[in-house]
JSON list of C-alpha atoms in Angstrom, two decimals:
[
{"chain": "F", "resi": 677, "resn": "MET", "atom": "CA", "xyz": [75.98, 134.56, 114.41]},
{"chain": "F", "resi": 678, "resn": "ARG", "atom": "CA", "xyz": [76.41, 133.50, 111.19]},
{"chain": "F", "resi": 679, "resn": "VAL", "atom": "CA", "xyz": [79.82, 130.99, 110.56]},
{"chain": "F", "resi": 680, "resn": "LEU", "atom": "CA", "xyz": [80.94, 130.21, 106.78]},
{"chain": "F", "resi": 681, "resn": "LEU", "atom": "CA", "xyz": [83.11, 127.62, 105.96]},
{"chain": "F", "resi": 682, "resn": "TRP", "atom": "CA", "xyz": [84.08, 127.57, 102.34]},
{"chain": "F", "resi": 683, "resn": "ASN", "atom": "CA", "xyz": [87.55, 126.57, 100.43]},
{"chain": "F", "resi": 684, "resn": "CYS", "atom": "CA", "xyz": [87.38, 129.29, 97.45]},
{"chain": "F", "resi": 685, "resn": "ASN", "atom": "CA", "xyz": [89.74, 127.05, 95.60]},
{"chain": "F", "resi": 686, "resn": "ASN", "atom": "CA", "xyz": [93.10, 129.36, 94.72]},
{"chain": "F", "resi": 687, "resn": "GLY", "atom": "CA", "xyz": [91.77, 132.73, 96.13]},
{"chain": "F", "resi": 688, "resn": "ILE", "atom": "CA", "xyz": [88.61, 135.25, 95.76]},
{"chain": "F", "resi": 689, "resn": "ASN", "atom": "CA", "xyz": [90.05, 137.77, 93.44]},
{"chain": "F", "resi": 690, "resn": "LYS", "atom": "CA", "xyz": [86.70, 138.20, 90.90]},
{"chain": "F", "resi": 691, "resn": "GLN", "atom": "CA", "xyz": [83.91, 140.55, 91.81]},
{"chain": "F", "resi": 692, "resn": "SER", "atom": "CA", "xyz": [81.28, 137.67, 91.06]},
{"chain": "F", "resi": 693, "resn": "GLN", "atom": "CA", "xyz": [83.05, 135.55, 93.49]},
{"chain": "F", "resi": 694, "resn": "ILE", "atom": "CA", "xyz": [83.46, 138.52, 96.29]},
{"chain": "F", "resi": 695, "resn": "SER", "atom": "CA", "xyz": [79.80, 139.31, 95.84]},
{"chain": "F", "resi": 696, "resn": "TYR", "atom": "CA", "xyz": [79.14, 135.46, 96.24]},
{"chain": "F", "resi": 697, "resn": "PHE", "atom": "CA", "xyz": [81.08, 135.43, 99.81]},
{"chain": "F", "resi": 698, "resn": "GLN", "atom": "CA", "xyz": [79.41, 138.65, 100.82]},
{"chain": "F", "resi": 699, "resn": "SER", "atom": "CA", "xyz": [75.66, 136.99, 99.75]},
{"chain": "F", "resi": 700, "resn": "PHE", "atom": "CA", "xyz": [76.33, 134.95, 103.23]},
{"chain": "F", "resi": 701, "resn": "LYS", "atom": "CA", "xyz": [76.91, 138.07, 105.43]},
{"chain": "F", "resi": 702, "resn": "PRO", "atom": "CA", "xyz": [78.73, 135.86, 107.65]},
{"chain": "F", "resi": 703, "resn": "ASP", "atom": "CA", "xyz": [79.94, 137.03, 111.07]},
{"chain": "F", "resi": 704, "resn": "LEU", "atom": "CA", "xyz": [82.86, 134.88, 110.94]},
{"chain": "F", "resi": 705, "resn": "ALA", "atom": "CA", "xyz": [84.28, 133.22, 107.96]},
{"chain": "F", "resi": 706, "resn": "VAL", "atom": "CA", "xyz": [86.91, 130.21, 107.69]},
{"chain": "F", "resi": 707, "resn": "VAL", "atom": "CA", "xyz": [88.37, 130.24, 104.17]},
{"chain": "F", "resi": 708, "resn": "PRO", "atom": "CA", "xyz": [90.67, 127.97, 102.99]},
{"chain": "F", "resi": 709, "resn": "GLU", "atom": "CA", "xyz": [92.94, 128.38, 99.70]},
{"chain": "F", "resi": 710, "resn": "LEU", "atom": "CA", "xyz": [92.31, 132.03, 100.32]},
{"chain": "F", "resi": 711, "resn": "LYS", "atom": "CA", "xyz": [95.18, 134.80, 98.97]},
{"chain": "F", "resi": 712, "resn": "GLU", "atom": "CA", "xyz": [96.39, 137.43, 101.72]},
{"chain": "F", "resi": 713, "resn": "ALA", "atom": "CA", "xyz": [95.93, 139.75, 98.89]},
{"chain": "F", "resi": 714, "resn": "ASN", "atom": "CA", "xyz": [92.47, 138.65, 98.59]},
{"chain": "F", "resi": 715, "resn": "VAL", "atom": "CA", "xyz": [91.47, 139.62, 102.33]},
{"chain": "F", "resi": 716, "resn": "LYS", "atom": "CA", "xyz": [91.23, 143.45, 101.71]},
{"chain": "F", "resi": 717, "resn": "SER", "atom": "CA", "xyz": [88.55, 143.38, 99.11]},
{"chain": "F", "resi": 718, "resn": "LEU", "atom": "CA", "xyz": [86.34, 141.31, 101.61]},
{"chain": "F", "resi": 719, "resn": "ALA", "atom": "CA", "xyz": [86.63, 143.95, 103.98]},
{"chain": "F", "resi": 720, "resn": "PRO", "atom": "CA", "xyz": [86.85, 142.43, 107.27]},
{"chain": "F", "resi": 721, "resn": "SER", "atom": "CA", "xyz": [86.73, 144.07, 110.59]},
{"chain": "F", "resi": 722, "resn": "SER", "atom": "CA", "xyz": [89.51, 141.82, 111.58]},
{"chain": "F", "resi": 723, "resn": "TYR", "atom": "CA", "xyz": [91.17, 138.71, 110.27]},
{"chain": "F", "resi": 724, "resn": "VAL", "atom": "CA", "xyz": [94.11, 135.96, 110.74]},
{"chain": "F", "resi": 725, "resn": "TRP", "atom": "CA", "xyz": [95.89, 134.59, 107.61]},
{"chain": "F", "resi": 726, "resn": "LEU", "atom": "CA", "xyz": [98.25, 132.11, 107.64]},
{"chain": "F", "resi": 727, "resn": "THR", "atom": "CA", "xyz": [100.21, 129.88, 104.94]},
{"chain": "F", "resi": 728, "resn": "ASN", "atom": "CA", "xyz": [102.99, 126.93, 104.73]},
{"chain": "F", "resi": 729, "resn": "ASN", "atom": "CA", "xyz": [103.87, 127.78, 101.30]},
{"chain": "F", "resi": 730, "resn": "HIS", "atom": "CA", "xyz": [106.75, 129.89, 101.86]},
{"chain": "F", "resi": 731, "resn": "SER", "atom": "CA", "xyz": [108.67, 129.92, 98.47]},
{"chain": "F", "resi": 732, "resn": "ASN", "atom": "CA", "xyz": [105.53, 131.30, 96.55]},
{"chain": "F", "resi": 733, "resn": "SER", "atom": "CA", "xyz": [105.42, 135.26, 96.30]},
{"chain": "F", "resi": 734, "resn": "LYS", "atom": "CA", "xyz": [101.51, 134.52, 96.34]},
{"chain": "F", "resi": 735, "resn": "PRO", "atom": "CA", "xyz": [100.97, 131.62, 97.99]},
{"chain": "F", "resi": 736, "resn": "LYS", "atom": "CA", "xyz": [97.26, 130.28, 99.03]},
{"chain": "F", "resi": 737, "resn": "GLY", "atom": "CA", "xyz": [96.63, 130.00, 103.00]},
{"chain": "F", "resi": 738, "resn": "LEU", "atom": "CA", "xyz": [93.87, 129.78, 105.48]},
{"chain": "F", "resi": 739, "resn": "GLY", "atom": "CA", "xyz": [92.30, 132.49, 106.19]},
{"chain": "F", "resi": 740, "resn": "ILE", "atom": "CA", "xyz": [89.92, 133.74, 109.38]},
{"chain": "F", "resi": 741, "resn": "LEU", "atom": "CA", "xyz": [87.74, 136.63, 108.85]},
{"chain": "F", "resi": 742, "resn": "ALA", "atom": "CA", "xyz": [85.45, 138.29, 111.14]},
{"chain": "F", "resi": 743, "resn": "PHE", "atom": "CA", "xyz": [83.02, 141.26, 110.87]},
{"chain": "F", "resi": 744, "resn": "ASN", "atom": "CA", "xyz": [80.35, 143.09, 112.28]},
{"chain": "F", "resi": 745, "resn": "GLY", "atom": "CA", "xyz": [82.99, 144.41, 114.62]},
{"chain": "F", "resi": 746, "resn": "ILE", "atom": "CA", "xyz": [84.18, 140.79, 115.86]},
{"chain": "F", "resi": 747, "resn": "ALA", "atom": "CA", "xyz": [87.77, 140.68, 116.26]},
{"chain": "F", "resi": 748, "resn": "VAL", "atom": "CA", "xyz": [89.84, 137.66, 115.86]},
{"chain": "F", "resi": 749, "resn": "THR", "atom": "CA", "xyz": [93.54, 137.08, 117.16]},
{"chain": "F", "resi": 750, "resn": "GLN", "atom": "CA", "xyz": [95.74, 134.23, 116.80]},
{"chain": "F", "resi": 751, "resn": "LEU", "atom": "CA", "xyz": [96.80, 132.32, 120.28]},
{"chain": "F", "resi": 752, "resn": "PRO", "atom": "CA", "xyz": [100.27, 130.50, 120.64]},
{"chain": "F", "resi": 753, "resn": "THR", "atom": "CA", "xyz": [100.72, 128.17, 117.40]},
{"chain": "F", "resi": 754, "resn": "ASP", "atom": "CA", "xyz": [102.83, 125.13, 116.83]},
{"chain": "F", "resi": 755, "resn": "LYS", "atom": "CA", "xyz": [104.55, 126.24, 113.57]},
{"chain": "F", "resi": 756, "resn": "ASP", "atom": "CA", "xyz": [105.06, 122.80, 112.16]},
{"chain": "F", "resi": 757, "resn": "MET", "atom": "CA", "xyz": [101.45, 121.88, 112.64]},
{"chain": "F", "resi": 758, "resn": "GLU", "atom": "CA", "xyz": [101.07, 123.73, 109.48]},
{"chain": "F", "resi": 759, "resn": "ILE", "atom": "CA", "xyz": [97.74, 125.05, 108.83]},
{"chain": "F", "resi": 760, "resn": "PHE", "atom": "CA", "xyz": [96.15, 124.32, 112.30]},
{"chain": "F", "resi": 761, "resn": "ILE", "atom": "CA", "xyz": [95.49, 128.00, 113.72]},
{"chain": "F", "resi": 762, "resn": "PRO", "atom": "CA", "xyz": [94.02, 128.18, 117.33]},
{"chain": "F", "resi": 763, "resn": "ILE", "atom": "CA", "xyz": [92.08, 131.45, 117.50]},
{"chain": "F", "resi": 764, "resn": "ASN", "atom": "CA", "xyz": [90.07, 133.85, 120.11]},
{"chain": "F", "resi": 765, "resn": "VAL", "atom": "CA", "xyz": [87.27, 135.34, 118.85]},
{"chain": "F", "resi": 766, "resn": "ARG", "atom": "CA", "xyz": [85.75, 138.13, 120.71]},
{"chain": "F", "resi": 767, "resn": "GLY", "atom": "CA", "xyz": [82.56, 140.24, 120.17]},
{"chain": "F", "resi": 768, "resn": "ASN", "atom": "CA", "xyz": [80.57, 142.69, 122.21]},
{"chain": "F", "resi": 769, "resn": "ASN", "atom": "CA", "xyz": [78.71, 139.88, 124.37]},
{"chain": "F", "resi": 770, "resn": "PHE", "atom": "CA", "xyz": [80.98, 136.78, 123.62]},
{"chain": "F", "resi": 771, "resn": "SER", "atom": "CA", "xyz": [83.84, 135.02, 123.13]},
{"chain": "F", "resi": 772, "resn": "PHE", "atom": "CA", "xyz": [84.91, 131.59, 122.28]},
{"chain": "F", "resi": 773, "resn": "LYS", "atom": "CA", "xyz": [88.20, 129.33, 120.87]},
{"chain": "F", "resi": 774, "resn": "LEU", "atom": "CA", "xyz": [88.32, 128.34, 117.11]},
{"chain": "F", "resi": 775, "resn": "LEU", "atom": "CA", "xyz": [90.69, 125.81, 115.95]},
{"chain": "F", "resi": 776, "resn": "ALA", "atom": "CA", "xyz": [90.74, 126.65, 112.11]},
{"chain": "F", "resi": 777, "resn": "VAL", "atom": "CA", "xyz": [91.76, 123.76, 109.77]},
{"chain": "F", "resi": 778, "resn": "TRP", "atom": "CA", "xyz": [93.25, 123.31, 106.17]},
{"chain": "F", "resi": 779, "resn": "ASN", "atom": "CA", "xyz": [94.67, 119.78, 106.21]},
{"chain": "F", "resi": 780, "resn": "PHE", "atom": "CA", "xyz": [96.78, 118.24, 103.53]},
{"chain": "F", "resi": 781, "resn": "TYR", "atom": "CA", "xyz": [95.59, 114.97, 105.07]},
{"chain": "F", "resi": 782, "resn": "TRP", "atom": "CA", "xyz": [97.96, 112.06, 104.17]},
{"chain": "F", "resi": 783, "resn": "ALA", "atom": "CA", "xyz": [101.40, 114.31, 104.46]},
{"chain": "F", "resi": 784, "resn": "CYS", "atom": "CA", "xyz": [101.99, 117.49, 105.19]},
{"chain": "F", "resi": 785, "resn": "LYS", "atom": "CA", "xyz": [105.11, 119.82, 103.66]},
{"chain": "F", "resi": 786, "resn": "GLN", "atom": "CA", "xyz": [107.21, 120.77, 106.25]},
{"chain": "F", "resi": 787, "resn": "GLY", "atom": "CA", "xyz": [108.53, 120.63, 109.89]},
{"chain": "F", "resi": 788, "resn": "ARG", "atom": "CA", "xyz": [108.75, 117.39, 111.81]},
{"chain": "F", "resi": 789, "resn": "PHE", "atom": "CA", "xyz": [105.73, 116.34, 110.46]},
{"chain": "F", "resi": 790, "resn": "LYS", "atom": "CA", "xyz": [106.74, 116.28, 106.81]},
{"chain": "F", "resi": 791, "resn": "ASP", "atom": "CA", "xyz": [105.82, 112.24, 105.05]},
{"chain": "F", "resi": 792, "resn": "VAL", "atom": "CA", "xyz": [104.60, 111.25, 108.52]},
{"chain": "F", "resi": 793, "resn": "LYS", "atom": "CA", "xyz": [101.55, 108.99, 108.22]},
{"chain": "F", "resi": 794, "resn": "GLY", "atom": "CA", "xyz": [99.83, 106.50, 110.52]},
{"chain": "F", "resi": 795, "resn": "ASP", "atom": "CA", "xyz": [98.90, 107.50, 114.32]},
{"chain": "F", "resi": 796, "resn": "GLY", "atom": "CA", "xyz": [101.74, 110.06, 114.11]},
{"chain": "F", "resi": 797, "resn": "ALA", "atom": "CA", "xyz": [100.15, 111.79, 110.98]},
{"chain": "F", "resi": 798, "resn": "LEU", "atom": "CA", "xyz": [99.39, 116.04, 111.52]},
{"chain": "F", "resi": 799, "resn": "GLU", "atom": "CA", "xyz": [95.87, 115.81, 112.06]},
{"chain": "F", "resi": 800, "resn": "TYR", "atom": "CA", "xyz": [96.14, 113.67, 115.11]},
{"chain": "F", "resi": 801, "resn": "ALA", "atom": "CA", "xyz": [99.17, 115.21, 116.49]},
{"chain": "F", "resi": 802, "resn": "ALA", "atom": "CA", "xyz": [97.44, 118.61, 115.92]},
{"chain": "F", "resi": 803, "resn": "LEU", "atom": "CA", "xyz": [94.16, 117.40, 117.83]},
{"chain": "F", "resi": 804, "resn": "LYS", "atom": "CA", "xyz": [96.31, 116.03, 120.56]},
{"chain": "F", "resi": 805, "resn": "HIS", "atom": "CA", "xyz": [98.26, 119.35, 121.05]},
{"chain": "F", "resi": 806, "resn": "TYR", "atom": "CA", "xyz": [94.94, 121.75, 120.73]},
{"chain": "F", "resi": 807, "resn": "LEU", "atom": "CA", "xyz": [91.99, 119.81, 122.11]},
{"chain": "F", "resi": 808, "resn": "PRO", "atom": "CA", "xyz": [93.47, 120.40, 125.60]},
{"chain": "F", "resi": 809, "resn": "ILE", "atom": "CA", "xyz": [93.89, 123.71, 125.65]},
{"chain": "F", "resi": 810, "resn": "LEU", "atom": "CA", "xyz": [90.69, 125.03, 123.62]},
{"chain": "F", "resi": 811, "resn": "ASN", "atom": "CA", "xyz": [88.66, 125.73, 126.64]},
{"chain": "F", "resi": 812, "resn": "SER", "atom": "CA", "xyz": [84.87, 125.69, 126.23]},
{"chain": "F", "resi": 813, "resn": "PRO", "atom": "CA", "xyz": [83.28, 127.32, 124.36]},
{"chain": "F", "resi": 814, "resn": "SER", "atom": "CA", "xyz": [84.84, 126.62, 121.06]},
{"chain": "F", "resi": 815, "resn": "LEU", "atom": "CA", "xyz": [84.62, 125.16, 117.54]},
{"chain": "F", "resi": 816, "resn": "ILE", "atom": "CA", "xyz": [86.75, 123.31, 115.00]},
{"chain": "F", "resi": 817, "resn": "VAL", "atom": "CA", "xyz": [86.06, 124.29, 111.43]},
{"chain": "F", "resi": 818, "resn": "GLY", "atom": "CA", "xyz": [87.66, 123.91, 108.25]},
{"chain": "F", "resi": 819, "resn": "ASP", "atom": "CA", "xyz": [88.67, 121.51, 105.14]},
{"chain": "F", "resi": 820, "resn": "TRP", "atom": "CA", "xyz": [90.05, 118.39, 106.69]},
{"chain": "F", "resi": 821, "resn": "ASN", "atom": "CA", "xyz": [90.44, 116.45, 103.14]},
{"chain": "F", "resi": 822, "resn": "LEU", "atom": "CA", "xyz": [88.53, 113.36, 105.05]},
{"chain": "F", "resi": 823, "resn": "GLY", "atom": "CA", "xyz": [85.41, 112.68, 106.19]},
{"chain": "F", "resi": 824, "resn": "PRO", "atom": "CA", "xyz": [82.64, 110.05, 105.36]},
{"chain": "F", "resi": 825, "resn": "THR", "atom": "CA", "xyz": [82.92, 109.41, 102.05]},
{"chain": "F", "resi": 826, "resn": "PHE", "atom": "CA", "xyz": [87.04, 109.57, 102.00]},
{"chain": "F", "resi": 827, "resn": "ALA", "atom": "CA", "xyz": [89.31, 108.00, 104.19]},
{"chain": "F", "resi": 828, "resn": "GLN", "atom": "CA", "xyz": [86.21, 107.12, 105.99]},
{"chain": "F", "resi": 829, "resn": "GLN", "atom": "CA", "xyz": [88.36, 105.34, 109.27]},
{"chain": "F", "resi": 830, "resn": "ALA", "atom": "CA", "xyz": [90.67, 108.63, 109.58]},
{"chain": "F", "resi": 831, "resn": "PHE", "atom": "CA", "xyz": [87.52, 110.77, 109.79]},
{"chain": "F", "resi": 832, "resn": "LEU", "atom": "CA", "xyz": [85.83, 107.91, 112.58]},
{"chain": "F", "resi": 833, "resn": "LYS", "atom": "CA", "xyz": [89.31, 108.00, 114.27]},
{"chain": "F", "resi": 834, "resn": "ILE", "atom": "CA", "xyz": [89.04, 111.94, 114.16]},
{"chain": "F", "resi": 835, "resn": "CYS", "atom": "CA", "xyz": [85.25, 111.90, 115.55]},
{"chain": "F", "resi": 836, "resn": "ASP", "atom": "CA", "xyz": [86.40, 109.35, 118.43]},
{"chain": "F", "resi": 837, "resn": "MET", "atom": "CA", "xyz": [89.32, 111.90, 119.69]},
{"chain": "F", "resi": 838, "resn": "VAL", "atom": "CA", "xyz": [87.12, 115.08, 119.73]},
{"chain": "F", "resi": 839, "resn": "ARG", "atom": "CA", "xyz": [84.34, 113.26, 121.49]},
{"chain": "F", "resi": 840, "resn": "GLU", "atom": "CA", "xyz": [86.74, 112.29, 124.37]},
{"chain": "F", "resi": 841, "resn": "PHE", "atom": "CA", "xyz": [86.61, 116.29, 124.85]},
{"chain": "F", "resi": 842, "resn": "GLY", "atom": "CA", "xyz": [82.98, 116.86, 124.32]},
{"chain": "F", "resi": 843, "resn": "TYR", "atom": "CA", "xyz": [82.57, 117.73, 120.75]},
{"chain": "F", "resi": 844, "resn": "ARG", "atom": "CA", "xyz": [80.52, 115.88, 117.93]},
{"chain": "F", "resi": 845, "resn": "SER", "atom": "CA", "xyz": [79.89, 116.66, 114.06]},
{"chain": "F", "resi": 846, "resn": "LEU", "atom": "CA", "xyz": [77.59, 119.42, 114.05]},
{"chain": "F", "resi": 847, "resn": "TYR", "atom": "CA", "xyz": [76.36, 118.25, 110.56]},
{"chain": "F", "resi": 848, "resn": "HIS", "atom": "CA", "xyz": [75.51, 115.02, 111.88]},
{"chain": "F", "resi": 849, "resn": "GLN", "atom": "CA", "xyz": [73.67, 116.13, 114.54]},
{"chain": "F", "resi": 850, "resn": "PHE", "atom": "CA", "xyz": [71.80, 118.41, 112.53]},
{"chain": "F", "resi": 851, "resn": "TYR", "atom": "CA", "xyz": [71.02, 115.85, 110.13]},
{"chain": "F", "resi": 852, "resn": "GLU", "atom": "CA", "xyz": [70.53, 113.20, 112.82]},
{"chain": "F", "resi": 853, "resn": "LEU", "atom": "CA", "xyz": [73.03, 110.75, 111.01]},
{"chain": "F", "resi": 854, "resn": "SER", "atom": "CA", "xyz": [75.73, 108.44, 112.11]},
{"chain": "F", "resi": 855, "resn": "GLU", "atom": "CA", "xyz": [79.11, 109.36, 111.20]},
{"chain": "F", "resi": 856, "resn": "LYS", "atom": "CA", "xyz": [79.53, 106.76, 108.61]},
{"chain": "F", "resi": 857, "resn": "GLU", "atom": "CA", "xyz": [76.75, 108.58, 107.00]},
{"chain": "F", "resi": 858, "resn": "THR", "atom": "CA", "xyz": [76.22, 112.25, 104.81]},
{"chain": "F", "resi": 859, "resn": "ARG", "atom": "CA", "xyz": [73.28, 113.27, 102.66]},
{"chain": "F", "resi": 860, "resn": "HIS", "atom": "CA", "xyz": [75.54, 115.72, 101.18]},
{"chain": "F", "resi": 861, "resn": "SER", "atom": "CA", "xyz": [79.01, 116.55, 99.14]},
{"chain": "F", "resi": 862, "resn": "THR", "atom": "CA", "xyz": [81.19, 119.40, 100.07]},
{"chain": "F", "resi": 863, "resn": "PHE", "atom": "CA", "xyz": [84.27, 118.82, 97.12]},
{"chain": "F", "resi": 864, "resn": "LYS", "atom": "CA", "xyz": [83.61, 118.40, 93.39]},
{"chain": "F", "resi": 865, "resn": "THR", "atom": "CA", "xyz": [86.41, 116.64, 91.50]},
{"chain": "F", "resi": 866, "resn": "THR", "atom": "CA", "xyz": [87.70, 117.16, 88.23]},
{"chain": "F", "resi": 867, "resn": "ARG", "atom": "CA", "xyz": [86.15, 113.79, 87.44]},
{"chain": "F", "resi": 868, "resn": "ASP", "atom": "CA", "xyz": [82.96, 114.40, 89.05]},
{"chain": "F", "resi": 869, "resn": "THR", "atom": "CA", "xyz": [82.87, 112.73, 91.90]},
{"chain": "F", "resi": 870, "resn": "TYR", "atom": "CA", "xyz": [81.57, 113.93, 95.19]},
{"chain": "F", "resi": 871, "resn": "HIS", "atom": "CA", "xyz": [83.14, 113.96, 98.71]},
{"chain": "F", "resi": 872, "resn": "HIS", "atom": "CA", "xyz": [82.28, 115.12, 102.05]},
{"chain": "F", "resi": 873, "resn": "LEU", "atom": "CA", "xyz": [85.54, 116.69, 102.94]},
{"chain": "F", "resi": 874, "resn": "ASP", "atom": "CA", "xyz": [84.51, 119.89, 104.94]},
{"chain": "F", "resi": 875, "resn": "GLN", "atom": "CA", "xyz": [83.66, 119.36, 108.73]},
{"chain": "F", "resi": 876, "resn": "VAL", "atom": "CA", "xyz": [82.79, 121.03, 111.69]},
{"chain": "F", "resi": 877, "resn": "PHE", "atom": "CA", "xyz": [83.03, 120.04, 115.18]},
{"chain": "F", "resi": 878, "resn": "GLY", "atom": "CA", "xyz": [81.58, 121.80, 118.11]},
{"chain": "F", "resi": 879, "resn": "CYS", "atom": "CA", "xyz": [81.57, 121.75, 121.85]},
{"chain": "F", "resi": 880, "resn": "PRO", "atom": "CA", "xyz": [78.21, 121.05, 123.79]},
{"chain": "F", "resi": 881, "resn": "PHE", "atom": "CA", "xyz": [77.89, 124.79, 124.25]},
{"chain": "F", "resi": 882, "resn": "PHE", "atom": "CA", "xyz": [77.64, 125.15, 120.38]},
{"chain": "F", "resi": 883, "resn": "GLN", "atom": "CA", "xyz": [75.78, 121.74, 119.88]},
{"chain": "F", "resi": 884, "resn": "LYS", "atom": "CA", "xyz": [72.75, 123.33, 122.01]},
{"chain": "F", "resi": 885, "resn": "ARG", "atom": "CA", "xyz": [72.66, 126.67, 120.14]},
{"chain": "F", "resi": 886, "resn": "LEU", "atom": "CA", "xyz": [73.22, 125.52, 116.34]},
{"chain": "F", "resi": 887, "resn": "GLY", "atom": "CA", "xyz": [70.33, 126.57, 114.82]},
{"chain": "F", "resi": 888, "resn": "THR", "atom": "CA", "xyz": [70.85, 126.00, 111.03]},
{"chain": "F", "resi": 889, "resn": "PHE", "atom": "CA", "xyz": [73.50, 123.84, 109.27]},
{"chain": "F", "resi": 890, "resn": "LYS", "atom": "CA", "xyz": [73.21, 124.30, 105.34]},
{"chain": "F", "resi": 891, "resn": "ILE", "atom": "CA", "xyz": [75.40, 123.19, 102.83]},
{"chain": "F", "resi": 892, "resn": "HIS", "atom": "CA", "xyz": [74.93, 125.13, 99.28]},
{"chain": "F", "resi": 893, "resn": "ASP", "atom": "CA", "xyz": [73.93, 123.35, 96.32]},
{"chain": "F", "resi": 894, "resn": "PHE", "atom": "CA", "xyz": [77.11, 122.96, 93.77]},
{"chain": "F", "resi": 895, "resn": "ASP", "atom": "CA", "xyz": [75.26, 124.56, 90.93]},
{"chain": "F", "resi": 896, "resn": "GLU", "atom": "CA", "xyz": [75.31, 127.76, 93.20]},
{"chain": "F", "resi": 897, "resn": "VAL", "atom": "CA", "xyz": [78.70, 127.80, 93.60]},
{"chain": "F", "resi": 898, "resn": "ILE", "atom": "CA", "xyz": [81.03, 130.62, 91.93]},
{"chain": "F", "resi": 899, "resn": "LEU", "atom": "CA", "xyz": [84.80, 129.72, 90.82]},
{"chain": "F", "resi": 900, "resn": "SER", "atom": "CA", "xyz": [85.59, 126.93, 93.44]},
{"chain": "F", "resi": 901, "resn": "ASP", "atom": "CA", "xyz": [85.11, 123.16, 93.61]},
{"chain": "F", "resi": 902, "resn": "HIS", "atom": "CA", "xyz": [84.25, 123.15, 97.12]},
{"chain": "F", "resi": 903, "resn": "THR", "atom": "CA", "xyz": [80.65, 124.40, 98.25]},
{"chain": "F", "resi": 904, "resn": "PRO", "atom": "CA", "xyz": [80.00, 127.03, 101.31]},
{"chain": "F", "resi": 905, "resn": "ILE", "atom": "CA", "xyz": [78.77, 125.65, 104.26]},
{"chain": "F", "resi": 906, "resn": "LEU", "atom": "CA", "xyz": [76.67, 128.13, 106.42]},
{"chain": "F", "resi": 907, "resn": "MET", "atom": "CA", "xyz": [75.92, 127.80, 110.11]},
{"chain": "F", "resi": 908, "resn": "GLU", "atom": "CA", "xyz": [73.78, 129.81, 112.32]},
{"chain": "F", "resi": 909, "resn": "PHE", "atom": "CA", "xyz": [74.52, 129.78, 116.18]},
{"chain": "F", "resi": 910, "resn": "ASP", "atom": "CA", "xyz": [72.05, 131.43, 118.92]},
{"chain": "F", "resi": 911, "resn": "VAL", "atom": "CA", "xyz": [75.16, 132.83, 121.36]}
]
């Protein structure tokens, strides 16, 4: 199973970007900043899309797109938890849970978590809420806007929280690094500084079945400030 994580930066609406996305041949894709109008051109067999920007007529959101006959369905969701979306993924001979994430890090835009920082912030509350109900096998995949090179203490706290439920960062497992380290960047700022902000956490089922974890080079990226992450699992 090929799983793609890619923040597409304001939607996928040009043929060059559509072709780039399709070149990865994903079975499942988690796509922050996707616009719902973009979904049809990507031709998924099933999808879930959610936004928190309800005042915009064409808002960006988070898309979870399945291909090759795989079905995705949204599980009961706390609407105040912004774009943390619990999903059931089902194929012909497998099923698992997915928590898809597009995290605004220090402050969310609506609901009871608006402007909340510190230990009560959305990213921690969402994990406390969803981790106990993400029965194995399961993945947590998304743009967290934090990582080893940015808001490191927050990232390490998240690593500690998911570790209590058996998860670990699959990037750090694959490259045999401590969670304070990285060899790759996934985001480039307008000032040409780089950070590792896109994260994938897997339970033991996926830890044992991870075959490939590839972060693509920024020189190859089309119309985005994030680079795609492609993972292959033997499921």
